[in-house]
């Protein structure tokens, strides 16, 4: 096969991978349409396998050097999780979880990492993500107006849907960005951004989830700091600060309203408690105490992969059938795969955070924007899952898909500009300037020929 045919095949495979990823990121948001979601995932995995095995020209589906440092930590985490089958309390359950969670998440990450290399593919996937998110928020609003919103029907439940809202929120920035990385072409796109934000806020209000609002606050703070570092214009920094303060005020109001609704829900079965009392009496405190007791028995290797590996033990010990896992993403990983597995997961997320930080410090606008969204996404997910564990099923695949496409787009742009992404820190700049002065001073001496 000649070079032209190889390039044409690579282009067709890339287009097919983008189409599969766009379909998957759209339908993974729904708890219905299972067949379409499964079919799109199978097609995505198949196209990825063919693309990786096929002979390709440079810049196609081969894993590039920068991508390896993101893929390898996640692969190590999955491999250690698979190794836990040797000592798992329930090997059959752990095997099923490794296939449906670990391996599926890894395939999703690598597929989106490849699919988003081209700006057109990145825009297509983001368009599918935001378009379906707006549609699902509109459905939530319509059902609420019709008689009552039930997140369990089509939105993966309150916890799953509120986690999705946290993860998709930073991508609204792309509706305000122009160029290959953004979707903004004029006033229509700005109006679309305002409408999307409004729909997401309404949907967030309908979930009545308390931790959603601190997670959004974390995203606003991280995005503001990152944009402040990437933005040199003083006027734009001031505008950014005003917008951030307004967003934080909305989040604070939403949190207190959700906390008050929680009080009203509890008052139906108990004497009317205060807002602070609902936090003091939260069953997660007893759950975390029990979780650390179980961790102390197997601190290094855990009990076996799977969020519900100790479900029966927790439900029996706490006399509550709803408390079946650790309700904290890091404590949950510690229980499942021990300190080693927790460290590998932190390294996988830390490698992505470090790469996004390099993007933010870049002088290239496209890289900086990808880094801002990535850091905000990680911050929001971690805060949201401080009291729960939604590194699970559809939310986990969404997370890996979003992280993969941001990293893939940024790394491709980094290779395109052909320059280091990070802007040197002021202290390093001073050292370089002093070194340059010293070099100029000693050049005449070095240039003097030595006498025999």
Short mmCIF file of C-alpha atoms in Angstrom, two decimals:
data_model
loop_
_atom_site.label_atom_id
_atom_site.label_comp_id
_atom_site.label_asym_id
_atom_site.label_seq_id
_atom_site.Cartn_x
_atom_site.Cartn_y
_atom_site.Cartn_z
CA UNK A 1 0.00 0.00 0.00
CA UNK A 2 1.50 3.31 -1.06
CA UNK A 3 1.79 6.42 1.11
CA UNK A 4 -1.25 8.13 -0.44
CA UNK A 5 -3.54 5.18 0.29
CA UNK A 6 -2.20 4.86 3.80
CA UNK A 7 -2.89 8.55 4.44
CA UNK A 8 -6.40 8.27 2.96
CA UNK A 9 -7.20 5.24 5.13
CA UNK A 10 -5.88 7.04 8.21
CA UNK A 11 -8.10 10.03 7.45
CA UNK A 12 -11.18 7.80 7.06
CA UNK A 13 -10.43 5.96 10.29
CA UNK A 14 -9.96 9.26 12.10
CA UNK A 15 -13.31 10.55 10.80
CA UNK A 16 -15.03 7.30 11.85
CA UNK A 17 -13.46 7.50 15.30
CA UNK A 18 -14.66 11.09 15.72
CA UNK A 19 -18.20 10.11 14.71
CA UNK A 20 -18.24 7.20 17.18
CA UNK A 21 -16.87 9.34 19.99
CA UNK A 22 -19.40 12.11 19.31
CA UNK A 23 -22.25 9.61 19.41
CA UNK A 24 -20.95 8.00 22.57
CA UNK A 25 -20.41 11.24 24.50
CA UNK A 26 -23.97 12.24 23.61
CA UNK A 27 -25.78 9.03 24.57
CA UNK A 28 -23.67 8.20 27.62
CA UNK A 29 -25.53 11.03 29.36
CA UNK A 30 -28.85 9.18 29.23
CA UNK A 31 -29.96 6.24 31.35
CA UNK A 32 -32.12 5.13 28.42
CA UNK A 33 -31.20 4.27 24.82
CA UNK A 34 -28.86 1.59 26.13
CA UNK A 35 -28.51 -0.21 22.81
CA UNK A 36 -27.35 2.90 20.96
CA UNK A 37 -24.86 3.74 23.71
CA UNK A 38 -23.46 0.21 23.74
CA UNK A 39 -23.30 0.07 19.95
CA UNK A 40 -21.45 3.39 19.75
CA UNK A 41 -18.95 2.20 22.39
CA UNK A 42 -18.36 -1.07 20.53
CA UNK A 43 -17.88 0.78 17.24
CA UNK A 44 -15.53 3.26 18.92
CA UNK A 45 -13.42 0.45 20.40
CA UNK A 46 -13.34 -1.40 17.08
CA UNK A 47 -12.27 1.62 15.04
CA UNK A 48 -9.63 2.47 17.65
CA UNK A 49 -8.20 -1.04 17.48
CA UNK A 50 -8.01 -0.96 13.68
CA UNK A 51 -6.47 2.52 13.74
CA UNK A 52 -3.78 1.52 16.24
CA UNK A 53 -2.87 -1.70 14.41
CA UNK A 54 -2.98 -0.20 10.93
CA UNK A 55 0.15 1.23 9.33
CA UNK A 56 -0.17 5.00 9.44
CA UNK A 57 1.78 8.07 8.44
CA UNK A 58 3.31 10.28 11.16
CA UNK A 59 0.77 12.09 13.34
CA UNK A 60 -1.99 9.48 13.05
CA UNK A 61 -3.19 6.91 15.57
CA UNK A 62 0.18 5.96 17.03
CA UNK A 63 0.60 7.00 20.65
CA UNK A 64 2.89 10.03 20.70
CA UNK A 65 5.61 10.63 23.27
CA UNK A 66 3.62 13.15 25.33
CA UNK A 67 0.54 10.93 25.34
CA UNK A 68 2.47 7.99 26.78
CA UNK A 69 3.04 9.82 30.05
CA UNK A 70 -0.74 10.15 30.38
CA UNK A 71 -1.65 6.65 29.20
CA UNK A 72 0.95 4.72 31.19
CA UNK A 73 -0.13 5.88 34.71
CA UNK A 74 -3.74 5.01 33.97
CA UNK A 75 -2.71 1.65 32.51
CA UNK A 76 -0.64 0.95 35.66
CA UNK A 77 -3.68 1.73 37.82
CA UNK A 78 -5.89 -0.61 35.77
CA UNK A 79 -3.22 -3.34 35.80
CA UNK A 80 -2.91 -3.17 39.60
CA UNK A 81 -6.70 -3.26 39.91
CA UNK A 82 -6.75 -6.38 37.73
CA UNK A 83 -4.03 -7.91 39.90
CA UNK A 84 -6.37 -7.54 42.90
CA UNK A 85 -8.28 -10.56 41.52
CA UNK A 86 -5.64 -12.66 43.27
CA UNK A 87 -6.82 -11.54 46.72
CA UNK A 88 -10.30 -10.12 46.06
CA UNK A 89 -13.00 -10.96 48.57
CA UNK A 90 -15.34 -11.56 45.61
CA UNK A 91 -13.31 -12.42 42.47
CA UNK A 92 -16.32 -12.74 40.18
CA UNK A 93 -17.58 -9.30 41.15
CA UNK A 94 -14.11 -7.77 40.80
CA UNK A 95 -13.62 -9.32 37.36
CA UNK A 96 -16.92 -7.88 36.15
CA UNK A 97 -16.01 -4.45 37.53
CA UNK A 98 -12.56 -4.51 35.94
CA UNK A 99 -14.09 -5.21 32.54
CA UNK A 100 -17.00 -2.75 32.78
CA UNK A 101 -15.19 -0.02 34.71
CA UNK A 102 -11.42 -0.20 34.43
CA UNK A 103 -10.94 -1.54 30.92
CA UNK A 104 -13.89 0.36 29.46
CA UNK A 105 -12.67 3.60 31.01
CA UNK A 106 -9.16 3.05 29.66
CA UNK A 107 -10.47 2.36 26.13
CA UNK A 108 -12.64 5.48 26.34
CA UNK A 109 -9.71 7.65 27.41
CA UNK A 110 -7.43 6.42 24.62
CA UNK A 111 -10.18 6.71 21.98
CA UNK A 112 -10.98 10.32 22.84
CA UNK A 113 -7.28 11.11 23.16
CA UNK A 114 -6.88 10.10 19.49
CA UNK A 115 -10.19 11.47 18.20
CA UNK A 116 -9.62 15.04 19.44
CA UNK A 117 -6.22 15.53 17.83
CA UNK A 118 -7.70 17.57 14.98
CA UNK A 119 -9.57 20.83 15.78
CA UNK A 120 -12.51 19.76 13.62
CA UNK A 121 -12.86 16.49 15.50
CA UNK A 122 -12.53 18.27 18.82
CA UNK A 123 -15.31 20.72 17.89
CA UNK A 124 -17.56 17.88 16.72
CA UNK A 125 -17.22 16.00 19.99
CA UNK A 126 -17.70 19.13 22.11
CA UNK A 127 -20.74 20.08 20.03
CA UNK A 128 -22.30 16.66 20.67
CA UNK A 129 -21.51 16.92 24.39
CA UNK A 130 -22.98 20.40 24.85
CA UNK A 131 -25.92 19.82 22.52
CA UNK A 132 -27.11 16.70 24.34
CA UNK A 133 -26.44 18.35 27.72
CA UNK A 134 -28.70 21.24 26.75
CA UNK A 135 -31.35 18.80 25.53
CA UNK A 136 -31.25 16.75 28.74
CA UNK A 137 -31.48 19.92 30.83
CA UNK A 138 -34.48 21.02 28.75
CA UNK A 139 -36.10 17.60 29.31
CA UNK A 140 -35.53 17.99 33.06
CA UNK A 141 -37.18 21.41 33.00
CA UNK A 142 -40.11 20.15 30.92
CA UNK A 143 -40.76 17.21 33.25
CA UNK A 144 -40.55 19.50 36.27
CA UNK A 145 -43.15 21.83 34.76
CA UNK A 146 -45.34 18.88 33.75
CA UNK A 147 -45.60 17.44 37.23
CA UNK A 148 -42.24 16.69 38.82
CA UNK A 149 -38.64 15.97 37.88
CA UNK A 150 -37.45 12.41 38.46
CA UNK A 151 -33.72 12.06 37.73
CA UNK A 152 -33.95 8.28 37.87
CA UNK A 153 -36.01 8.06 34.68
CA UNK A 154 -33.48 9.31 32.12
CA UNK A 155 -30.68 11.13 33.96
CA UNK A 156 -28.86 8.36 35.91
CA UNK A 157 -30.36 9.51 39.20
CA UNK A 158 -29.72 12.66 41.22
CA UNK A 159 -26.13 11.80 42.06
CA UNK A 160 -25.17 10.79 38.54
CA UNK A 161 -26.88 13.74 36.88
CA UNK A 162 -25.51 16.32 39.32
CA UNK A 163 -22.02 14.90 38.70
CA UNK A 164 -22.56 15.22 34.95
CA UNK A 165 -23.60 18.86 35.35
CA UNK A 166 -20.40 19.59 37.28
CA UNK A 167 -18.25 17.94 34.62
CA UNK A 168 -19.89 19.60 31.61
CA UNK A 169 -20.00 23.12 33.07
CA UNK A 170 -16.37 24.14 32.20
CA UNK A 171 -16.95 23.31 28.53
CA UNK A 172 -19.35 26.25 28.25
CA UNK A 173 -16.20 28.39 27.92
CA UNK A 174 -15.75 26.97 24.43
CA UNK A 175 -18.95 28.69 23.30
CA UNK A 176 -17.24 32.00 24.02
CA UNK A 177 -13.94 31.10 22.36
CA UNK A 178 -13.21 31.76 18.73
CA UNK A 179 -10.86 29.91 16.42
CA UNK A 180 -10.26 26.22 15.84
CA UNK A 181 -10.60 25.34 19.50
CA UNK A 182 -13.86 27.21 20.12
CA UNK A 183 -17.39 27.28 18.79
CA UNK A 184 -18.04 31.03 18.91
CA UNK A 185 -18.73 32.61 15.56
CA UNK A 186 -20.82 35.59 16.62
CA UNK A 187 -23.74 36.72 18.74
CA UNK A 188 -25.70 33.54 18.17
CA UNK A 189 -23.05 31.46 19.88
CA UNK A 190 -22.90 33.89 22.81
CA UNK A 191 -26.66 33.64 23.13
CA UNK A 192 -26.34 29.86 22.98
CA UNK A 193 -23.77 30.00 25.79
CA UNK A 194 -26.09 32.09 27.95
CA UNK A 195 -28.98 29.72 27.25
CA UNK A 196 -26.83 26.67 28.04
CA UNK A 197 -25.63 28.14 31.33
CA UNK A 198 -29.21 29.02 32.27
CA UNK A 199 -30.44 25.49 31.48
CA UNK A 200 -27.59 23.93 33.45
CA UNK A 201 -28.32 26.14 36.46
CA UNK A 202 -32.02 25.24 36.32
CA UNK A 203 -31.16 21.56 36.07
CA UNK A 204 -28.73 21.92 38.99
CA UNK A 205 -31.48 23.52 41.03
CA UNK A 206 -33.85 20.66 40.19
CA UNK A 207 -31.42 18.03 41.48
CA UNK A 208 -31.40 19.64 44.96
CA UNK A 209 -27.92 18.18 45.43
CA UNK A 210 -25.86 20.02 48.03
CA UNK A 211 -22.34 19.07 46.93
CA UNK A 212 -23.02 20.19 43.37
CA UNK A 213 -22.68 23.84 44.38
CA UNK A 214 -19.32 23.62 46.20
CA UNK A 215 -18.03 21.68 43.19
CA UNK A 216 -19.17 24.46 40.86
CA UNK A 217 -17.57 27.00 43.19
CA UNK A 218 -14.29 25.09 42.99
CA UNK A 219 -14.51 25.14 39.20
CA UNK A 220 -15.16 28.89 39.15
CA UNK A 221 -12.22 29.59 41.46
CA UNK A 222 -9.79 27.33 39.58
CA UNK A 223 -10.90 28.62 36.17
CA UNK A 224 -10.62 32.22 37.35
CA UNK A 225 -7.10 31.74 38.68
CA UNK A 226 -6.03 29.88 35.55
CA UNK A 227 -7.52 32.49 33.22
CA UNK A 228 -5.93 35.23 35.32
CA UNK A 229 -2.53 33.63 34.76
CA UNK A 230 -3.17 33.18 31.04
CA UNK A 231 -4.66 36.64 30.48
CA UNK A 232 -2.35 39.63 30.17
CA UNK A 233 -4.97 42.33 29.52
CA UNK A 234 -5.76 44.18 32.77
CA UNK A 235 -9.28 45.16 31.64
CA UNK A 236 -10.18 41.59 30.83
CA UNK A 237 -8.85 40.49 34.19
CA UNK A 238 -11.19 42.95 35.91
CA UNK A 239 -14.15 41.74 33.88
CA UNK A 240 -13.22 38.17 34.70
CA UNK A 241 -13.11 38.99 38.41
CA UNK A 242 -16.59 40.55 38.29
CA UNK A 243 -18.06 37.60 36.42
CA UNK A 244 -16.43 35.19 38.86
CA UNK A 245 -17.85 37.00 41.87
CA UNK A 246 -21.33 36.86 40.32
CA UNK A 247 -20.94 33.12 39.62
CA UNK A 248 -19.76 32.46 43.16
CA UNK A 249 -22.73 34.37 44.56
CA UNK A 250 -25.10 32.19 42.51
CA UNK A 251 -23.36 29.04 43.74
CA UNK A 252 -23.54 30.15 47.38
CA UNK A 253 -27.25 30.89 47.02
CA UNK A 254 -27.81 27.52 45.37
CA UNK A 255 -25.97 25.70 48.14
CA UNK A 256 -27.97 27.28 50.94
CA UNK A 257 -31.20 26.66 49.08
CA UNK A 258 -30.31 22.98 48.59
CA UNK A 259 -29.31 22.69 52.27
CA UNK A 260 -32.65 24.19 53.30
CA UNK A 261 -34.49 21.72 51.08
CA UNK A 262 -32.61 18.92 52.79
CA UNK A 263 -33.87 20.18 56.13
CA UNK A 264 -37.45 20.18 54.85
CA UNK A 265 -37.09 16.62 53.56
CA UNK A 266 -35.83 15.38 56.92
CA UNK A 267 -38.59 17.24 58.76
CA UNK A 268 -41.15 14.94 57.14
CA UNK A 269 -39.97 12.05 59.33
CA UNK A 270 -38.01 13.78 62.12
CA UNK A 271 -38.39 16.93 64.24
CA UNK A 272 -37.34 19.99 62.25
CA UNK A 273 -33.51 20.09 62.41
CA UNK A 274 -31.22 23.02 61.67
CA UNK A 275 -29.04 23.22 58.56
CA UNK A 276 -25.89 22.63 60.62
CA UNK A 277 -27.49 19.66 62.35
CA UNK A 278 -28.06 17.92 59.00
CA UNK A 279 -24.30 17.96 58.42
CA UNK A 280 -23.49 16.77 61.95
CA UNK A 281 -25.95 13.88 61.66
CA UNK A 282 -24.88 12.93 58.13
CA UNK A 283 -24.50 9.10 57.99
CA UNK A 284 -21.32 9.48 55.94
CA UNK A 285 -19.41 10.31 59.13
CA UNK A 286 -20.23 6.88 60.57
CA UNK A 287 -19.55 5.33 57.18
CA UNK A 288 -16.07 6.87 56.91
CA UNK A 289 -15.21 5.71 60.44
CA UNK A 290 -16.13 2.15 59.49
CA UNK A 291 -14.26 2.47 56.18
CA UNK A 292 -11.03 3.47 57.92
CA UNK A 293 -11.42 0.55 60.30
CA UNK A 294 -11.61 -1.80 57.31
CA UNK A 295 -8.66 -0.04 55.63
CA UNK A 296 -6.53 -0.56 58.74
CA UNK A 297 -6.95 -4.33 58.32
CA UNK A 298 -5.70 -4.33 54.68
CA UNK A 299 -3.95 -0.99 54.13
CA UNK A 300 -1.69 -1.87 51.20
CA UNK A 301 -3.64 -4.15 48.86
CA UNK A 302 -7.29 -3.60 49.78
CA UNK A 303 -10.20 -6.01 49.42
CA UNK A 304 -10.50 -6.26 45.62
CA UNK A 305 -11.54 -3.96 42.79
CA UNK A 306 -15.12 -2.70 42.69
CA UNK A 307 -16.96 0.10 44.43
CA UNK A 308 -19.31 -2.32 46.21
CA UNK A 309 -16.73 -4.91 47.25
CA UNK A 310 -17.77 -4.44 50.92
CA UNK A 311 -21.42 -3.61 50.24
CA UNK A 312 -22.90 -6.36 52.41
CA UNK A 313 -20.48 -5.63 55.25
CA UNK A 314 -21.27 -1.90 55.25
CA UNK A 315 -25.05 -2.34 55.01
CA UNK A 316 -25.07 -4.87 57.86
CA UNK A 317 -22.69 -2.97 60.16
CA UNK A 318 -24.46 0.38 59.71
CA UNK A 319 -28.00 -1.05 59.56
CA UNK A 320 -28.69 0.94 56.39
CA UNK A 321 -29.15 -0.76 52.98
CA UNK A 322 -28.28 2.52 51.20
CA UNK A 323 -24.76 2.74 52.64
CA UNK A 324 -22.99 0.18 50.46
CA UNK A 325 -19.78 2.00 49.50
CA UNK A 326 -17.36 4.53 50.95
CA UNK A 327 -18.97 7.71 49.54
CA UNK A 328 -15.57 9.24 48.89
CA UNK A 329 -13.66 8.52 45.70
CA UNK A 330 -10.25 8.27 47.38
CA UNK A 331 -11.36 6.29 50.43
CA UNK A 332 -13.20 3.98 48.04
CA UNK A 333 -10.06 3.37 46.00
CA UNK A 334 -8.08 2.73 49.18
CA UNK A 335 -10.60 0.10 50.23
CA UNK A 336 -10.61 -1.56 46.82
CA UNK A 337 -6.96 -1.65 45.84
CA UNK A 338 -5.09 -0.46 48.91
CA UNK A 339 -2.56 2.34 49.23
CA UNK A 340 -0.81 1.17 46.06
CA UNK A 341 -3.95 1.48 43.95
CA UNK A 342 -4.81 4.84 45.49
CA UNK A 343 -1.31 6.14 44.73
CA UNK A 344 -1.55 4.97 41.11
CA UNK A 345 -4.93 6.68 40.65
CA UNK A 346 -3.56 9.91 42.13
CA UNK A 347 -0.58 9.66 39.79
CA UNK A 348 -2.90 9.17 36.79
CA UNK A 349 -4.97 12.24 37.69
CA UNK A 350 -1.86 14.18 38.73
CA UNK A 351 -0.20 13.56 35.37
CA UNK A 352 -3.25 15.06 33.66
CA UNK A 353 -3.34 18.01 36.06
CA UNK A 354 0.36 18.69 35.47
CA UNK A 355 -0.15 18.60 31.70
CA UNK A 356 -3.13 20.97 31.94
CA UNK A 357 -1.06 23.32 34.11
CA UNK A 358 1.59 23.40 31.39
CA UNK A 359 -1.12 24.24 28.89
CA UNK A 360 -2.33 27.14 31.07
CA UNK A 361 1.19 28.56 31.27
CA UNK A 362 1.50 28.42 27.51
CA UNK A 363 1.65 31.54 25.39
CA UNK A 364 -0.64 29.80 22.89
CA UNK A 365 -4.29 30.72 23.43
CA UNK A 366 -5.65 27.33 22.37
CA UNK A 367 -3.40 25.42 24.73
CA UNK A 368 -4.21 27.77 27.60
CA UNK A 369 -7.97 27.32 27.12
CA UNK A 370 -7.69 23.52 27.07
CA UNK A 371 -5.66 23.70 30.27
CA UNK A 372 -8.17 25.96 32.01
CA UNK A 373 -11.07 23.64 31.23
CA UNK A 374 -9.08 20.56 32.24
CA UNK A 375 -8.02 21.97 35.62
CA UNK A 376 -11.56 23.18 36.36
CA UNK A 377 -12.96 19.76 35.40
CA UNK A 378 -10.57 17.92 37.73
CA UNK A 379 -11.24 20.35 40.61
CA UNK A 380 -15.01 20.06 40.24
CA UNK A 381 -14.96 16.28 40.03
CA UNK A 382 -12.75 15.87 43.10
CA UNK A 383 -14.87 18.23 45.23
CA UNK A 384 -18.12 16.66 44.04
CA UNK A 385 -16.86 13.20 44.92
CA UNK A 386 -15.52 14.14 48.32
CA UNK A 387 -18.86 12.92 49.74
CA UNK A 388 -19.58 10.30 47.10
CA UNK A 389 -17.92 8.04 44.54
CA UNK A 390 -19.06 8.55 40.98
CA UNK A 391 -15.87 7.27 39.40
CA UNK A 392 -18.37 4.64 38.36
CA UNK A 393 -20.22 3.53 35.21
CA UNK A 394 -21.36 6.38 32.95
CA UNK A 395 -19.90 9.20 35.04
CA UNK A 396 -16.47 7.52 35.03
CA UNK A 397 -16.54 7.07 31.26
CA UNK A 398 -17.64 10.67 30.82
CA UNK A 399 -14.75 11.84 32.97
CA UNK A 400 -12.15 9.82 31.05
CA UNK A 401 -13.66 10.90 27.74
CA UNK A 402 -13.53 14.59 28.66
CA UNK A 403 -10.00 14.37 30.04
CA UNK A 404 -8.89 12.40 27.01
CA UNK A 405 -10.21 14.84 24.44
CA UNK A 406 -8.79 17.88 26.25
CA UNK A 407 -5.38 16.21 26.55
CA UNK A 408 -5.47 14.98 22.96
CA UNK A 409 -6.33 18.39 21.54
CA UNK A 410 -3.73 20.16 23.70
CA UNK A 411 -0.90 17.74 22.95
CA UNK A 412 -1.61 17.90 19.22
CA UNK A 413 -1.53 21.69 19.40
CA UNK A 414 1.69 21.53 21.40
CA UNK A 415 3.31 19.45 18.68
CA UNK A 416 1.93 21.78 16.02
CA UNK A 417 3.48 24.94 17.45
CA UNK A 418 6.73 23.08 18.01
CA UNK A 419 7.65 24.96 21.19
CA UNK A 420 7.58 24.18 24.91
CA UNK A 421 4.15 24.72 26.38
CA UNK A 422 5.23 26.23 29.67
CA UNK A 423 6.05 29.89 30.08
CA UNK A 424 9.16 30.25 32.30
CA UNK A 425 8.51 31.55 35.78
CA UNK A 426 9.84 35.03 36.68
CA UNK A 427 12.58 33.58 38.89
CA UNK A 428 13.80 31.38 36.06
CA UNK A 429 13.71 34.38 33.72
CA UNK A 430 15.94 36.34 36.08
CA UNK A 431 18.41 33.46 36.28
CA UNK A 432 18.49 33.24 32.50
CA UNK A 433 19.08 36.97 32.18
CA UNK A 434 21.93 36.84 34.68
CA UNK A 435 23.41 33.85 32.84
CA UNK A 436 23.19 35.74 29.55
CA UNK A 437 25.01 38.74 31.04
CA UNK A 438 27.70 36.46 32.46
CA UNK A 439 28.09 34.74 29.12
CA UNK A 440 28.58 38.06 27.33
CA UNK A 441 31.17 39.05 29.94
CA UNK A 442 33.27 35.91 29.59
CA UNK A 443 32.98 35.49 25.82
CA UNK A 444 36.07 37.66 25.09
CA UNK A 445 38.10 35.63 27.56
CA UNK A 446 36.96 32.36 26.07
CA UNK A 447 37.63 33.64 22.59
CA UNK A 448 41.28 34.55 23.41
CA UNK A 449 43.59 31.87 21.95
CA UNK A 450 45.77 30.06 24.41
CA UNK A 451 49.50 30.69 24.22
CA UNK A 452 51.80 27.81 23.57
#
